[in-house]
Amino acid sequence: MAEALHKFKLKKEDTVEVIAGKDKGKRGRILKVVRDADRILVEGLNMVKKAKKKRKQQDRGGIVEIEAAIHSSNLMIVCKKCGPTRIGYKLDGDKKIRICKKCGEAL
């Protein structure tokens, strides 16, 4: 039986802050959401070294630093007014919009 995919409140291009782990307190922009693993790829955070094979003549191989995915529970969205916050929802006619739980502003 297949596991149910997690419903993410965070989306691509959101600004998030890390609330746990080695990069705690750092902020970045979401590059990719991996739903089946509950993980999120954040720009410039959770950098790991990876050995890359030389592919083309001009391409350099060797050890490169790339972003690794962070578990979604270790991230919090950042509101422009009040900083890291939780996400709530409000119905605006037939549209469902994400709002900041602290100040109520649309995210």
Coordinates of N, CA and C in Angstrom, one line a residue, residues 6-107:
H6 N 2.4 14.0 1.9 CA 2.2 15.1 2.8 C 1.8 16.4 2.1
K7 N 0.8 17.1 2.7 CA 0.3 18.3 2.1 C 1.2 19.5 2.6
F8 N 1.9 20.1 1.7 CA 2.9 21.1 2.1 C 2.2 22.5 2.1
K9 N 2.5 23.3 3.1 CA 2.0 24.7 3.2 C 3.1 25.6 2.6
L10 N 4.3 25.1 2.5 CA 5.4 25.8 1.9 C 5.4 25.6 0.4
K11 N 5.7 26.6 -0.4 CA 5.8 26.5 -1.8 C 7.1 27.0 -2.4
K12 N 7.4 26.7 -3.6 CA 8.6 27.2 -4.3 C 8.6 28.7 -4.3
E13 N 9.8 29.3 -4.1 CA 10.1 30.7 -4.1 C 9.7 31.4 -2.7
D14 N 9.2 30.6 -1.7 CA 9.0 31.2 -0.4 C 10.3 31.4 0.3
T15 N 10.3 32.4 1.2 CA 11.5 32.6 2.0 C 11.3 31.9 3.3
V16 N 12.2 31.0 3.7 CA 12.1 30.2 4.9 C 13.3 30.4 5.8
E17 N 13.1 30.1 7.1 CA 14.2 30.1 8.1 C 14.3 28.7 8.7
V18 N 15.5 28.3 8.9 CA 15.8 26.9 9.5 C 15.6 27.1 11.0
I19 N 14.8 26.2 11.6 CA 14.6 26.2 13.0 C 15.3 25.1 13.8
A20 N 15.9 24.2 13.1 CA 16.7 23.1 13.8 C 17.8 22.6 12.9
G21 N 18.9 22.2 13.5 CA 20.0 21.6 12.7 C 21.2 22.5 12.6
K22 N 22.1 22.1 11.8 CA 23.4 22.9 11.7 C 23.3 24.3 11.2
D23 N 22.3 24.6 10.3 CA 22.1 25.9 9.8 C 21.0 26.7 10.5
K24 N 20.7 26.4 11.8 CA 19.7 27.0 12.5 C 19.8 28.5 12.5
G25 N 18.7 29.3 12.2 CA 18.7 30.7 12.2 C 19.0 31.3 10.8
K26 N 19.5 30.5 9.9 CA 19.7 31.0 8.5 C 18.5 31.0 7.7
R27 N 18.4 32.0 6.7 CA 17.3 32.1 5.8 C 17.7 31.9 4.4
G28 N 16.7 31.4 3.6 CA 16.9 31.1 2.2 C 15.6 31.0 1.4
R29 N 15.8 30.9 0.1 CA 14.6 30.8 -0.8 C 14.4 29.3 -1.2
I30 N 13.2 28.8 -1.2 CA 12.9 27.4 -1.6 C 13.2 27.3 -3.1
L31 N 14.0 26.3 -3.5 CA 14.3 25.9 -4.9 C 13.4 24.8 -5.4
K32 N 13.2 23.8 -4.5 CA 12.4 22.6 -4.9 C 11.8 22.0 -3.7
V33 N 10.6 21.4 -3.9 CA 9.9 20.7 -2.9 C 9.8 19.2 -3.3
V34 N 10.4 18.3 -2.5 CA 10.3 16.9 -2.8 C 9.2 16.3 -1.9
R35 N 8.0 16.1 -2.5 CA 6.9 15.7 -1.7 C 6.9 14.3 -1.2
D36 N 7.4 13.4 -1.9 CA 7.4 12.0 -1.5 C 8.4 11.7 -0.3
A37 N 9.4 12.6 -0.1 CA 10.3 12.4 1.0 C 10.2 13.4 2.1
D38 N 9.1 14.3 2.0 CA 8.9 15.4 2.9 C 10.1 16.3 3.1
R39 N 10.8 16.5 2.0 CA 12.0 17.3 2.1 C 11.9 18.5 1.2
I40 N 12.7 19.6 1.5 CA 12.7 20.8 0.7 C 14.2 21.2 0.5
L41 N 14.4 21.7 -0.7 CA 15.8 22.2 -1.1 C 15.8 23.7 -1.0
V42 N 16.7 24.2 -0.2 CA 16.7 25.7 0.1 C 18.0 26.2 -0.4
E43 N 18.0 27.4 -1.1 CA 19.1 28.0 -1.7 C 20.2 28.4 -0.7
G44 N 21.4 27.9 -0.8 CA 22.5 28.2 0.0 C 22.5 27.6 1.4
L45 N 21.6 26.7 1.7 CA 21.6 26.1 3.0 C 21.8 24.6 3.0
N46 N 22.3 24.0 4.1 CA 22.6 22.6 4.2 C 23.6 22.1 3.1
M47 N 24.7 22.9 2.9 CA 25.7 22.6 1.9 C 26.4 21.3 2.3
V48 N 26.6 20.5 1.3 CA 27.4 19.2 1.4 C 28.4 19.1 0.3
K49 N 29.4 18.4 0.5 CA 30.5 18.2 -0.5 C 30.1 16.9 -1.3
K50 N 30.2 17.0 -2.6 CA 29.9 15.8 -3.4 C 31.0 15.7 -4.5
A51 N 31.4 14.4 -4.7 CA 32.4 14.1 -5.7 C 31.7 14.1 -7.1
K52 N 32.1 14.9 -8.0 CA 31.5 14.9 -9.4 C 32.5 14.4 -10.4
K53 N 32.0 13.6 -11.3 CA 32.8 13.0 -12.4 C 32.9 14.0 -13.5
K54 N 34.1 14.0 -14.1 CA 34.3 14.9 -15.3 C 33.4 14.4 -16.4
R55 N 32.6 15.2 -17.0 CA 31.7 14.8 -18.1 C 32.2 15.2 -19.5
K56 N 32.5 16.5 -19.6 CA 32.9 17.0 -20.9 C 34.4 17.5 -20.8
Q57 N 34.9 17.9 -21.9 CA 36.3 18.4 -22.0 C 36.5 19.7 -21.1
Q58 N 35.5 20.6 -21.2 CA 35.6 21.9 -20.5 C 35.1 21.8 -19.0
D59 N 34.3 20.8 -18.8 CA 33.7 20.6 -17.5 C 34.8 20.1 -16.5
R60 N 34.8 20.7 -15.3 CA 35.8 20.3 -14.3 C 35.1 19.3 -13.3
G61 N 35.8 18.2 -13.0 CA 35.3 17.2 -12.1 C 35.8 17.6 -10.7
G62 N 35.8 16.6 -9.8 CA 36.3 16.9 -8.4 C 35.2 17.1 -7.4
I63 N 35.6 17.7 -6.3 CA 34.6 17.8 -5.2 C 34.0 19.2 -5.3
V64 N 32.6 19.2 -5.3 CA 31.8 20.4 -5.4 C 30.9 20.5 -4.2
E65 N 30.5 21.7 -3.8 CA 29.5 21.9 -2.8 C 28.2 22.2 -3.4
I66 N 27.2 21.4 -2.9 CA 25.8 21.6 -3.4 C 24.9 21.6 -2.2
E67 N 23.6 22.1 -2.5 CA 22.6 22.1 -1.4 C 22.0 20.7 -1.3
A68 N 21.8 20.3 0.0 CA 21.1 19.0 0.2 C 19.7 19.4 0.8
A69 N 18.7 18.5 0.6 CA 17.4 18.8 1.0 C 17.3 18.7 2.6
I70 N 16.4 19.6 3.1 CA 16.2 19.6 4.6 C 14.7 19.2 4.8
H71 N 14.5 18.5 5.9 CA 13.2 18.0 6.2 C 12.2 19.2 6.5
S72 N 11.0 19.1 6.0 CA 10.1 20.2 6.1 C 9.7 20.6 7.5
S73 N 9.9 19.7 8.5 CA 9.6 20.1 9.9 C 10.6 21.0 10.5
N74 N 11.8 21.1 9.8 CA 12.9 22.0 10.3 C 12.9 23.4 9.7
L75 N 11.8 23.7 8.9 CA 11.7 25.0 8.3 C 10.5 25.7 8.7
M76 N 10.6 27.1 8.7 CA 9.4 27.9 9.0 C 9.4 29.1 8.0
I77 N 8.2 29.4 7.5 CA 8.1 30.5 6.6 C 8.3 31.8 7.3
V78 N 8.9 32.8 6.5 CA 9.2 34.1 7.1 C 8.2 35.2 6.5
C79 N 7.5 35.8 7.5 CA 6.6 36.9 7.2 C 7.4 38.2 7.0
K80 N 7.1 39.1 6.1 CA 7.8 40.3 5.9 C 7.7 41.2 7.2
K81 N 6.6 41.2 7.9 CA 6.4 42.1 9.1 C 7.0 41.4 10.3
C82 N 6.6 40.2 10.6 CA 6.9 39.6 11.9 C 7.9 38.5 12.0
G83 N 8.6 38.2 10.9 CA 9.6 37.1 10.9 C 9.0 35.7 10.8
P84 N 9.7 34.7 11.4 CA 9.3 33.3 11.2 C 7.9 33.1 11.9
T85 N 7.0 32.5 11.2 CA 5.6 32.3 11.6 C 5.0 31.0 11.1
R86 N 3.9 30.7 11.6 CA 3.1 29.6 11.1 C 2.1 30.1 10.0
I87 N 1.6 29.2 9.2 CA 0.7 29.5 8.1 C -0.7 29.2 8.5
G88 N -1.6 30.1 8.2 CA -3.0 29.9 8.3 C -3.7 30.1 7.0
Y89 N -4.9 29.7 6.9 CA -5.7 29.9 5.6 C -6.9 30.7 5.8
K90 N -7.3 31.5 4.8 CA -8.5 32.3 4.9 C -9.2 32.2 3.5
L91 N -10.5 32.1 3.5 CA -11.2 32.0 2.2 C -11.6 33.4 1.8
D92 N -11.1 33.8 0.6 CA -11.4 35.1 0.0 C -12.3 34.8 -1.2
G93 N -13.6 34.8 -1.0 CA -14.6 34.5 -2.0 C -14.4 33.0 -2.3
D94 N -14.0 32.6 -3.5 CA -13.8 31.2 -3.8 C -12.3 30.8 -3.7
K95 N -11.4 31.8 -3.4 CA -10.0 31.6 -3.3 C -9.5 31.3 -1.9
K96 N -8.6 30.4 -1.7 CA -8.0 30.1 -0.4 C -6.6 30.7 -0.4
I97 N -6.4 31.7 0.5 CA -5.1 32.4 0.6 C -4.4 32.0 1.9
R98 N -3.1 32.0 1.8 CA -2.2 31.7 3.0 C -2.0 33.0 3.7
I99 N -2.2 33.0 5.1 CA -2.0 34.2 5.9 C -1.0 33.9 7.0
C100 N -0.4 34.9 7.5 CA 0.5 34.8 8.7 C -0.4 34.7 10.0
K101 N 0.0 33.7 10.8 CA -0.7 33.5 12.0 C -0.6 34.6 13.1
K102 N 0.6 35.3 13.0 CA 0.8 36.4 13.9 C 0.1 37.7 13.6
C103 N 0.3 38.2 12.4 CA -0.3 39.5 12.0 C -1.5 39.4 11.1
G104 N -1.8 38.2 10.5 CA -2.9 38.1 9.6 C -2.7 38.6 8.1
E105 N -1.5 39.0 7.8 CA -1.2 39.5 6.5 C -1.0 38.3 5.5
A106 N -1.4 38.5 4.2 CA -1.3 37.5 3.2 C 0.2 37.2 2.9
L107 N 0.5 35.9 2.8 CA 1.9 35.5 2.5 C 2.1 35.3 1.0

